[in-house]
Each structure stands twice: as structure tokens, then as C-alpha cells.
Amino acid sequence: MLRKIIKKLFPYIFREHVRGLIFRINYPKIKRTETNFKTYPDGINLIGHARGDFGLGESCRLVAETIKTSGIPFTIKNTFQNKNASETNTSYAEYESEELKYNVNLIHINPNGIVRFTLHSDRSLFDNRYNIAFWLWELPEFPPEWVYQIRMFDEIWAPSAFVADAIRTVTDKPVHTLPYAMREPATLEKCDRDYFGIPKDKFLYLMSYDGLSNSDRKNPEAAIAAYKEAFPTELPDVGIIIKATHAGEAEMAHFHKLMEGYENVYILTDSFSKEEFNSLIKCADAHISLHRSEGFGLVMAEAMFLGTPTVATNWSANAEFMSEDACCMVPVKIIPIEKETPPYHKGNHWADPDVHTAAQFIRRLHDDTDFYNHKKEAAAKHIRERLSPGLSAAILKERFDALTKT
């Protein structure tokens, strides 16, 4: 409740300036000693939301999987997001430790959480270690209010070249791309269509929405508009699933309004485990994401891995692991952001996906069995090659050795 009141009373940019002021005042207290690789054994201390049931948590676990595959010794220090966030995933609990054993810190906390983390951490956490930040971001322009936090780190890593390029515009420090190591997403046998209360006899499209993400960026209205253009008259064997997480009453009313006149609409609002959500993706016949920008696009990658054909915006980080052959890539126009929706600032840029082309893809996936089967098979094959654990682990090992073996 207090958090909501503060957000209402104090604008975003004011809060960020306060964070920056606090950081600058306290920086002399937390400024660490220079790196000495010989003080601790070679290895990685992964610090982040390793138990989080949200995007940053899943990202942290994917990085853990990359380190594990590489054979580099590592330990995990789990940090908590806030009391309102669910943090129940213990899949890497065996690697957790409060003791930071190794000479490289990989701090998987986004810039807006760094001030709080540094002020609540003992300075010795940073001392005599090489400190790397792992950051996600979604636009070509990096927020200027976050730049001051770079000084805490020796270099920055990001899961896509799209994010890395944005960070390079504001720092001369090394910035490297470490793509995620994708393994087949875990599903549950019990989680079939009956489990989710969705019909077995319909061709179902899936659109997912999380109220914790910026709605303008996720652009759910475009996905719904494309679906309605594809099926201006509802067919009895077609439907759409809207997975709405953390959606308020106003947002739910908005979705219901958009889908007026359509009966085969299945809005799911329950909180799902990661395995349940993966199972839902697998249950769907196709997935739609007409986002304006993504720092990676994990749900799209998971859909491809599970053989669920995907209609997606052909811009930003997801375009790095998708292809015209394996997916239905929707052309875009790059447009300026017209209103201030921090941290996405007016005048920054993102994509406006072509709804008409998306609608053509959506319709063809239903009507053309050969086209559908090709996308299904090509997507699963392509993502296994493009984001293989071995490839990601090799990139990590090469950079780690360059740091520690010199």
C-alpha cells in the first residue's frame, strides 16, 4: 500500500533522481577496492532473483544453467524482489549460499534495483572481485537516469545484441552479449486442455499479458486487432486464449470490451507455475506477440521450443533468434514514443507492427495445414540450434577465461 501511495505522490523521474542522489551520497562508503583475481578462487558468484516467479527470476535461472553447462564453478546468492513478488522456484537451490566463494560477481539485478541492493549489501561483496552486471532493457535508447549505476561495475553483460548495443551508447566499459541457454521448457502431463478449462475441438491462439510489464510496450491491442481481422466473422472451430497475469479490473474490462461479439474467448487469470504456463503454451495451436519491443522475448523462444508456431514482431531482440522460415515475422515501422511512460521516454523509439500482415499469418496458420506443419517443425529445430546450451556456455567460458587466465 505504501509503495502505491509513494508512486502516486511522487513522479517516476523524481523517484529516480532521489535514488541517484542517495547513491552518490553513499558511493564513497560502498566503492570497492580494485579487482584482485588472486584473492578468491576462480569461479562465479551469481547474485539475483534466482527463486523469482517472474521474468527476471527466469532470466537468472537461465544464466545459472549457462554457467552450469560451462563447467565453471559457481554459487548463487538469492536476493528478493519485494514482499509482493512470488519467489517459490527452488530449481537451483542446491547452488545457493550466503558465502561468495569466487573472484567474479555476476550481479543479475536490473538498474532500477541496484541502488537498493548496494545500500543493503556489505561493501566486502564488491571488494577484490571483478563485478559484472547482467541487465535487460527494451529500447535502443538507454535511460539516462540509470547511467550513474554503471560506475559500480567493471563490465556489463546482456542476453541480446539489441540490449548490448543500447548500453554501449552510454558507457565505454566492456559490454558483452551472453545469450540464454535454452533447454526444453518443463511441462506437466496433467496440464492438458481440460486442466485449463479450454476446449479440445478448437484451433486456439494464445496471447499472454502481464500487468507488471508496460502495456503500451506489450501492445496486446494489436494482437487482438489482428485476430479479429483474421476472423471478422467468428468460426466455430477457432478461439483465442488471453493469459492475463497481474491484470486489474480496468484491464480485464478493457479486454472484454475489445472481444465483444466473439464467444470463443478464454481469459485465464489464475497464477500459474512456470511448468503450468509452459504447458499452456504447448496446449495452444499458435502464439501471437505483436510487442513494440523486447529485450529478449523469452515466451516466444519457449513457444518455438515447444513447437507452437509464433506470429511475432520482426524487430528488437527476438529477431536475433527467430527467422522468416521458422516463424511468422511481422514487418514494422519504427515510430517515436508519443507519450511519457517511464522508463520509456517520449521521443524514444519502438516498433509499430503491421496488423494486416499479422492477420494474414494468423489466418493462414489455421487454413493451410502444410504451412502450419512447416512452421511447427522449423521453429523447434531452429531454436535448438540458435540458443543451444553448448553455444551459450562456450561464449561464457571464452570471456571468463579471458578475464581470469591473463
Coordinates of C-alpha atoms in Angstrom, one line a residue:
M1 CA 0.0 0.0 0.0
L2 CA 2.8 2.4 0.9
R3 CA 4.6 1.7 -2.3
K4 CA 1.4 2.6 -4.3
I5 CA 1.0 5.9 -2.4
I6 CA 4.6 6.9 -3.0
K7 CA 4.2 6.2 -6.7
K8 CA 1.1 8.2 -6.9
L9 CA 2.5 11.2 -4.9
F10 CA 6.0 11.3 -6.5
P11 CA 6.5 11.0 -10.3
Y12 CA 8.9 8.4 -11.6
I13 CA 11.6 10.8 -12.7
F14 CA 11.6 12.4 -9.2
R15 CA 12.0 9.0 -7.5
E16 CA 14.9 8.1 -9.9
H17 CA 16.6 11.4 -9.1
V18 CA 16.3 10.6 -5.4
R19 CA 17.7 7.2 -5.9
G20 CA 20.6 8.8 -7.8
L21 CA 21.2 11.3 -5.0
I22 CA 21.2 8.5 -2.4
F23 CA 23.7 6.5 -4.5
R24 CA 26.0 9.5 -5.0
I25 CA 26.0 10.4 -1.3
N26 CA 26.7 6.8 -0.2
Y27 CA 29.0 5.9 -3.1
P28 CA 32.2 6.6 -1.1
K29 CA 31.0 4.1 1.5
I30 CA 30.3 1.4 -1.0
K31 CA 33.1 2.0 -3.5
R32 CA 35.0 -1.2 -3.6
T33 CA 38.7 -1.9 -3.8
E34 CA 40.2 -2.8 -7.1
T35 CA 39.9 -6.3 -8.5
N36 CA 42.5 -8.8 -7.4
F37 CA 41.7 -12.1 -9.1
K38 CA 44.0 -14.0 -6.8
T39 CA 42.1 -13.1 -3.6
Y40 CA 39.5 -15.8 -4.3
P41 CA 39.4 -19.0 -6.4
D42 CA 38.3 -18.8 -10.0
G43 CA 34.5 -19.0 -10.3
I44 CA 31.3 -17.0 -10.5
N45 CA 29.0 -15.7 -7.7
L46 CA 25.7 -15.3 -9.4
I47 CA 23.6 -12.8 -7.5
G48 CA 20.0 -12.2 -8.4
H49 CA 16.3 -13.2 -8.0
A50 CA 17.1 -16.9 -8.5
R51 CA 13.8 -18.0 -6.9
G52 CA 11.6 -15.4 -8.5
D53 CA 8.4 -16.5 -10.3
F54 CA 8.7 -13.6 -12.8
G55 CA 10.7 -12.7 -15.8
L56 CA 13.9 -11.6 -14.0
G57 CA 13.8 -14.7 -12.0
E58 CA 13.6 -17.0 -15.0
S59 CA 16.4 -15.0 -16.7
C60 CA 18.6 -15.5 -13.6
R61 CA 17.9 -19.3 -13.7
L62 CA 18.8 -19.4 -17.4
V63 CA 22.1 -17.7 -16.7
A64 CA 22.7 -20.2 -13.9
E65 CA 22.1 -23.0 -16.5
T66 CA 24.7 -21.5 -18.8
I67 CA 27.2 -21.3 -16.0
K68 CA 26.4 -24.9 -15.0
T69 CA 26.8 -26.1 -18.6
S70 CA 30.2 -24.3 -19.0
G71 CA 31.7 -26.2 -16.0
I72 CA 32.8 -23.0 -14.3
P73 CA 32.5 -23.3 -10.5
F74 CA 29.7 -21.1 -9.2
T75 CA 27.4 -20.3 -6.3
I76 CA 24.1 -18.4 -6.2
K77 CA 23.2 -15.7 -3.7
N78 CA 19.4 -15.3 -3.9
T79 CA 18.1 -11.7 -3.5
F80 CA 14.4 -10.9 -3.0
Q81 CA 12.5 -8.6 -5.3
N82 CA 9.9 -7.3 -2.8
K83 CA 7.3 -8.8 -0.4
N84 CA 4.6 -8.7 -3.1
A85 CA 6.5 -10.8 -5.6
S86 CA 6.2 -14.6 -5.6
E87 CA 9.5 -16.3 -5.1
T88 CA 9.0 -20.0 -4.9
N89 CA 11.2 -21.6 -7.6
T90 CA 13.8 -23.7 -5.9
S91 CA 15.2 -25.4 -9.0
Y92 CA 18.7 -24.1 -8.3
A93 CA 18.5 -24.1 -4.5
E94 CA 21.4 -26.7 -4.2
Y95 CA 23.8 -24.0 -5.6
E96 CA 22.6 -21.3 -3.1
S97 CA 25.0 -20.0 -0.5
E98 CA 25.4 -16.8 1.5
E99 CA 29.2 -17.2 1.1
L100 CA 30.5 -15.6 -2.0
K101 CA 33.3 -18.1 -2.8
Y102 CA 34.7 -16.8 -6.1
N103 CA 36.5 -14.0 -7.8
V104 CA 33.8 -12.9 -10.3
N105 CA 30.5 -11.4 -9.3
L106 CA 27.7 -11.7 -11.9
I107 CA 25.0 -9.4 -10.5
H108 CA 21.7 -10.1 -12.2
I109 CA 19.7 -7.2 -10.9
N110 CA 18.3 -4.5 -13.2
P111 CA 19.4 -0.9 -12.9
N112 CA 16.3 0.2 -11.1
G113 CA 17.1 -2.3 -8.3
I114 CA 20.9 -1.6 -8.0
V115 CA 20.7 1.3 -5.5
R116 CA 18.6 -0.7 -3.0
F117 CA 20.9 -3.7 -3.5
T118 CA 24.2 -1.8 -3.0
L119 CA 22.9 0.1 0.1
H120 CA 21.8 -3.2 1.7
S121 CA 25.0 -5.1 0.9
D122 CA 28.3 -5.2 2.7
R123 CA 31.0 -3.5 0.8
S124 CA 33.1 -6.6 1.0
L125 CA 30.7 -8.2 -1.5
F126 CA 32.4 -6.0 -4.2
D127 CA 35.9 -5.9 -2.9
N128 CA 38.7 -7.7 -4.7
R129 CA 36.3 -9.2 -7.2
Y130 CA 35.6 -8.5 -10.8
N131 CA 32.0 -7.2 -10.8
I132 CA 29.7 -7.7 -13.9
A133 CA 26.2 -6.5 -14.2
F134 CA 23.7 -8.6 -16.2
W135 CA 21.0 -6.2 -17.5
L136 CA 17.9 -6.3 -19.6
W137 CA 16.4 -3.4 -21.4
E138 CA 13.9 -2.9 -24.3
L139 CA 14.7 0.2 -26.3
P140 CA 17.6 1.4 -28.5
E141 CA 17.9 4.4 -26.1
F142 CA 19.2 3.6 -22.6
P143 CA 17.5 5.6 -19.8
P144 CA 19.8 8.4 -18.7
E145 CA 18.6 8.2 -15.1
W146 CA 20.2 4.7 -14.9
V147 CA 23.6 5.6 -16.2
Y148 CA 25.2 6.6 -12.9
Q149 CA 24.9 3.0 -11.7
I150 CA 27.4 1.7 -14.3
R151 CA 30.2 3.0 -12.1
M152 CA 29.8 0.1 -9.7
F153 CA 30.7 -2.4 -12.4
D154 CA 33.7 -3.4 -14.4
E155 CA 31.6 -4.5 -17.4
I156 CA 28.1 -5.2 -18.4
W157 CA 26.5 -8.4 -20.0
A158 CA 23.2 -8.6 -21.7
P159 CA 21.2 -11.5 -23.2
S160 CA 20.9 -9.9 -26.7
A161 CA 22.9 -7.7 -29.0
F162 CA 19.9 -5.4 -29.0
V163 CA 20.3 -4.6 -25.3
A164 CA 24.1 -4.6 -25.5
D165 CA 24.1 -2.0 -28.3
A166 CA 21.8 0.2 -26.2
I167 CA 24.1 0.1 -23.2
R168 CA 27.2 0.8 -25.4
T169 CA 25.7 4.2 -26.2
V170 CA 26.2 5.4 -22.6
T171 CA 29.5 3.7 -21.5
D172 CA 33.0 3.0 -22.6
K173 CA 33.2 -0.1 -20.3
P174 CA 33.2 -3.5 -21.9
V175 CA 29.7 -4.7 -22.9
H176 CA 29.2 -8.3 -24.0
T177 CA 26.3 -10.4 -25.2
L178 CA 25.6 -13.7 -23.4
P179 CA 22.5 -15.4 -25.0
Y180 CA 20.4 -17.6 -22.8
A181 CA 21.0 -21.4 -22.7
M182 CA 17.6 -22.8 -23.7
R183 CA 16.6 -26.3 -22.8
E184 CA 13.2 -27.8 -23.5
P185 CA 10.7 -26.0 -21.2
A186 CA 9.4 -28.2 -18.4
T187 CA 5.7 -29.1 -18.7
L188 CA 3.3 -31.1 -16.7
E189 CA 1.5 -34.1 -18.1
K190 CA -1.7 -33.3 -16.2
C191 CA -1.9 -29.8 -17.7
D192 CA -3.9 -30.6 -20.8
R193 CA -6.8 -28.5 -22.2
D194 CA -9.2 -30.0 -19.7
Y195 CA -6.9 -28.8 -16.9
F196 CA -7.1 -25.2 -18.2
G197 CA -10.8 -25.3 -19.0
I198 CA -10.3 -24.7 -22.7
P199 CA -12.0 -26.7 -25.5
K200 CA -10.3 -29.6 -27.2
D201 CA -12.1 -29.1 -30.5
K202 CA -10.9 -25.7 -31.5
F203 CA -7.8 -24.2 -33.1
L204 CA -6.6 -21.9 -30.3
Y205 CA -4.3 -18.9 -30.4
L206 CA -2.5 -17.8 -27.3
M207 CA -1.8 -14.2 -26.3
S208 CA -0.1 -13.6 -22.9
Y209 CA -0.2 -10.4 -20.9
D210 CA 1.4 -9.4 -17.6
G211 CA 0.2 -6.3 -15.9
L212 CA 3.6 -5.8 -14.3
S213 CA 5.0 -5.1 -17.8
N214 CA 4.3 -1.9 -19.6
S215 CA 1.1 -2.4 -21.5
D216 CA 2.0 0.1 -24.3
R217 CA 5.2 -1.9 -25.0
K218 CA 3.5 -5.3 -24.9
N219 CA 0.8 -4.0 -27.2
P220 CA -2.0 -6.5 -26.6
E221 CA -4.5 -4.5 -28.5
A222 CA -2.6 -5.1 -31.8
A223 CA -2.7 -8.9 -31.2
I224 CA -6.4 -8.8 -30.6
A225 CA -7.0 -6.5 -33.6
A226 CA -5.0 -8.9 -35.8
Y227 CA -7.0 -11.9 -34.6
K228 CA -10.3 -10.1 -35.3
E229 CA -9.2 -9.1 -38.8
A230 CA -8.1 -12.7 -39.5
F231 CA -11.6 -13.8 -38.4
P232 CA -14.0 -10.9 -38.9
T233 CA -16.8 -13.5 -38.6
E234 CA -16.1 -15.9 -35.8
L235 CA -15.6 -19.5 -36.9
P236 CA -16.9 -22.3 -34.7
D237 CA -13.6 -24.1 -34.6
V238 CA -11.4 -21.1 -33.7
G239 CA -10.8 -19.3 -30.4
I240 CA -8.3 -17.2 -28.6
I241 CA -6.7 -17.6 -25.1
I242 CA -5.8 -14.4 -23.3
K243 CA -3.5 -15.3 -20.4
A244 CA -3.7 -12.2 -18.2
T245 CA -1.4 -12.1 -15.2
H246 CA -1.5 -9.3 -12.6
A247 CA -4.3 -7.6 -14.6
G248 CA -6.6 -5.2 -12.7
E249 CA -10.3 -4.7 -13.1
A250 CA -9.9 -1.9 -15.6
E251 CA -7.6 -4.0 -17.8
M252 CA -9.9 -7.0 -17.6
A253 CA -12.9 -4.8 -18.6
H254 CA -10.7 -3.5 -21.5
F255 CA -10.1 -7.0 -22.8
H256 CA -13.8 -7.9 -22.6
K257 CA -14.7 -4.8 -24.4
L258 CA -12.2 -5.5 -27.2
M259 CA -13.6 -9.0 -27.7
E260 CA -17.3 -8.0 -27.8
G261 CA -19.1 -10.1 -30.3
Y262 CA -16.8 -13.1 -30.0
E263 CA -17.8 -16.1 -27.9
N264 CA -14.7 -18.3 -28.2
V265 CA -12.6 -16.2 -25.9
Y266 CA -10.9 -17.8 -22.9
I267 CA -9.4 -15.3 -20.4
L268 CA -7.2 -17.0 -17.8
T269 CA -6.3 -15.0 -14.8
D270 CA -5.0 -17.7 -12.3
S271 CA -1.4 -17.6 -11.2
F272 CA 0.5 -20.4 -12.9
S273 CA 3.8 -22.1 -12.1
K274 CA 6.4 -21.9 -14.8
E275 CA 5.6 -25.5 -15.7
E276 CA 1.9 -24.8 -15.9
F277 CA 2.5 -21.8 -18.2
N278 CA 4.8 -23.8 -20.4
S279 CA 2.1 -26.4 -20.6
L280 CA -0.5 -23.8 -21.7
I281 CA 1.9 -22.7 -24.5
K282 CA 2.1 -26.3 -25.6
C283 CA -1.7 -26.7 -25.5
A284 CA -2.2 -23.7 -27.8
D285 CA -2.1 -24.2 -31.6
A286 CA -0.3 -20.9 -32.2
H287 CA 1.2 -17.9 -30.2
I288 CA 0.8 -14.2 -31.0
S289 CA 3.2 -11.5 -29.8
L290 CA 2.9 -8.1 -31.5
H291 CA 5.0 -6.3 -29.0
R292 CA 6.6 -3.0 -29.7
S293 CA 10.0 -4.0 -28.3
E294 CA 11.6 -6.8 -26.3
G295 CA 14.9 -7.1 -24.5
F296 CA 14.9 -10.8 -25.3
G297 CA 11.5 -12.4 -25.8
L298 CA 11.6 -15.5 -23.7
V299 CA 8.0 -16.6 -24.2
M300 CA 8.5 -16.6 -27.9
A301 CA 11.6 -18.7 -27.6
E302 CA 9.8 -21.1 -25.4
A303 CA 6.9 -21.4 -27.8
M304 CA 9.3 -22.2 -30.6
F305 CA 11.0 -24.8 -28.5
L306 CA 7.6 -26.4 -27.7
G307 CA 6.6 -26.5 -31.4
T308 CA 3.9 -23.8 -31.1
P309 CA 4.1 -21.6 -34.3
T310 CA 4.6 -18.0 -33.4
V311 CA 3.4 -14.8 -35.1
A312 CA 5.8 -12.1 -33.8
T313 CA 7.0 -8.5 -34.4
N314 CA 10.2 -8.6 -36.6
W315 CA 12.2 -6.1 -34.5
S316 CA 14.2 -5.9 -31.3
A317 CA 15.9 -8.8 -29.5
N318 CA 13.6 -11.6 -30.5
A319 CA 14.6 -11.1 -34.2
E320 CA 18.0 -12.3 -33.2
F321 CA 16.8 -15.9 -32.6
M322 CA 13.8 -16.0 -34.9
S323 CA 13.7 -16.4 -38.6
E324 CA 11.4 -15.9 -41.6
D325 CA 11.4 -19.6 -42.2
A326 CA 10.7 -20.8 -38.7
C327 CA 8.3 -18.1 -37.6
C328 CA 5.7 -15.7 -38.9
M329 CA 7.6 -12.4 -38.8
V330 CA 5.5 -9.3 -38.9
P331 CA 7.1 -6.2 -40.6
V332 CA 7.2 -2.9 -38.7
K333 CA 7.6 0.8 -38.9
I334 CA 9.8 2.4 -36.3
I335 CA 8.0 5.2 -34.6
P336 CA 8.7 7.7 -31.8
I337 CA 7.1 7.1 -28.4
E338 CA 4.4 9.8 -28.2
K339 CA 3.8 9.9 -24.5
E340 CA 5.9 9.7 -21.4
T341 CA 5.6 6.2 -19.9
P342 CA 8.7 5.8 -17.8
P343 CA 11.2 4.4 -18.1
Y344 CA 10.2 4.6 -21.8
H345 CA 10.5 8.3 -22.6
K346 CA 8.7 10.4 -25.1
G347 CA 10.9 10.7 -28.2
N348 CA 12.5 7.2 -27.7
H349 CA 11.7 4.7 -30.4
W350 CA 9.9 1.4 -30.8
A351 CA 8.0 -0.7 -33.4
D352 CA 4.6 -0.4 -34.8
P353 CA 3.9 -3.9 -36.2
D354 CA 1.7 -4.3 -39.3
V355 CA -1.6 -5.7 -38.0
H356 CA -2.8 -6.5 -41.5
T357 CA 0.2 -8.8 -42.3
A358 CA -0.2 -10.3 -38.8
A359 CA -3.8 -11.1 -39.6
Q360 CA -2.8 -12.8 -42.8
F361 CA -0.4 -15.0 -40.9
I362 CA -2.9 -15.8 -38.2
R363 CA -5.5 -16.9 -40.8
R364 CA -3.0 -18.9 -42.9
L365 CA -1.9 -20.9 -39.8
H366 CA -5.5 -22.1 -39.4
D367 CA -6.3 -22.6 -43.1
D368 CA -3.0 -24.0 -44.6
T369 CA -2.0 -27.3 -42.9
D370 CA 1.3 -27.6 -44.8
F371 CA 2.2 -24.1 -43.8
Y372 CA 1.3 -24.7 -40.2
N373 CA 3.3 -28.0 -40.0
H374 CA 6.3 -26.5 -41.6
K375 CA 6.4 -23.6 -39.0
K376 CA 5.9 -26.0 -36.2
E377 CA 8.8 -28.2 -37.2
A378 CA 11.1 -25.4 -38.3
A379 CA 10.6 -23.4 -35.1
A380 CA 11.6 -26.3 -32.8
K381 CA 14.6 -27.1 -34.9
H382 CA 15.8 -23.5 -35.3
I383 CA 15.6 -22.6 -31.7
R384 CA 17.5 -25.7 -30.5
E385 CA 20.4 -24.7 -32.8
R386 CA 20.3 -20.9 -32.2
L387 CA 20.1 -21.0 -28.4
S388 CA 21.7 -24.2 -27.6
P389 CA 23.2 -24.6 -24.1
G390 CA 26.6 -25.6 -25.6
L391 CA 26.8 -22.4 -27.7
S392 CA 25.9 -20.1 -24.8
A393 CA 28.3 -21.9 -22.4
A394 CA 31.2 -21.6 -24.9
I395 CA 30.6 -17.8 -25.2
L396 CA 30.7 -17.6 -21.4
K397 CA 33.8 -19.8 -21.0
E398 CA 35.7 -17.8 -23.5
R399 CA 35.0 -14.5 -21.8
F400 CA 35.6 -15.9 -18.3
D401 CA 39.0 -17.4 -19.3
A402 CA 40.0 -14.1 -20.9
L403 CA 39.3 -12.4 -17.6
T404 CA 40.9 -14.9 -15.2
K405 CA 43.7 -16.6 -17.1
T406 CA 45.6 -13.4 -18.1

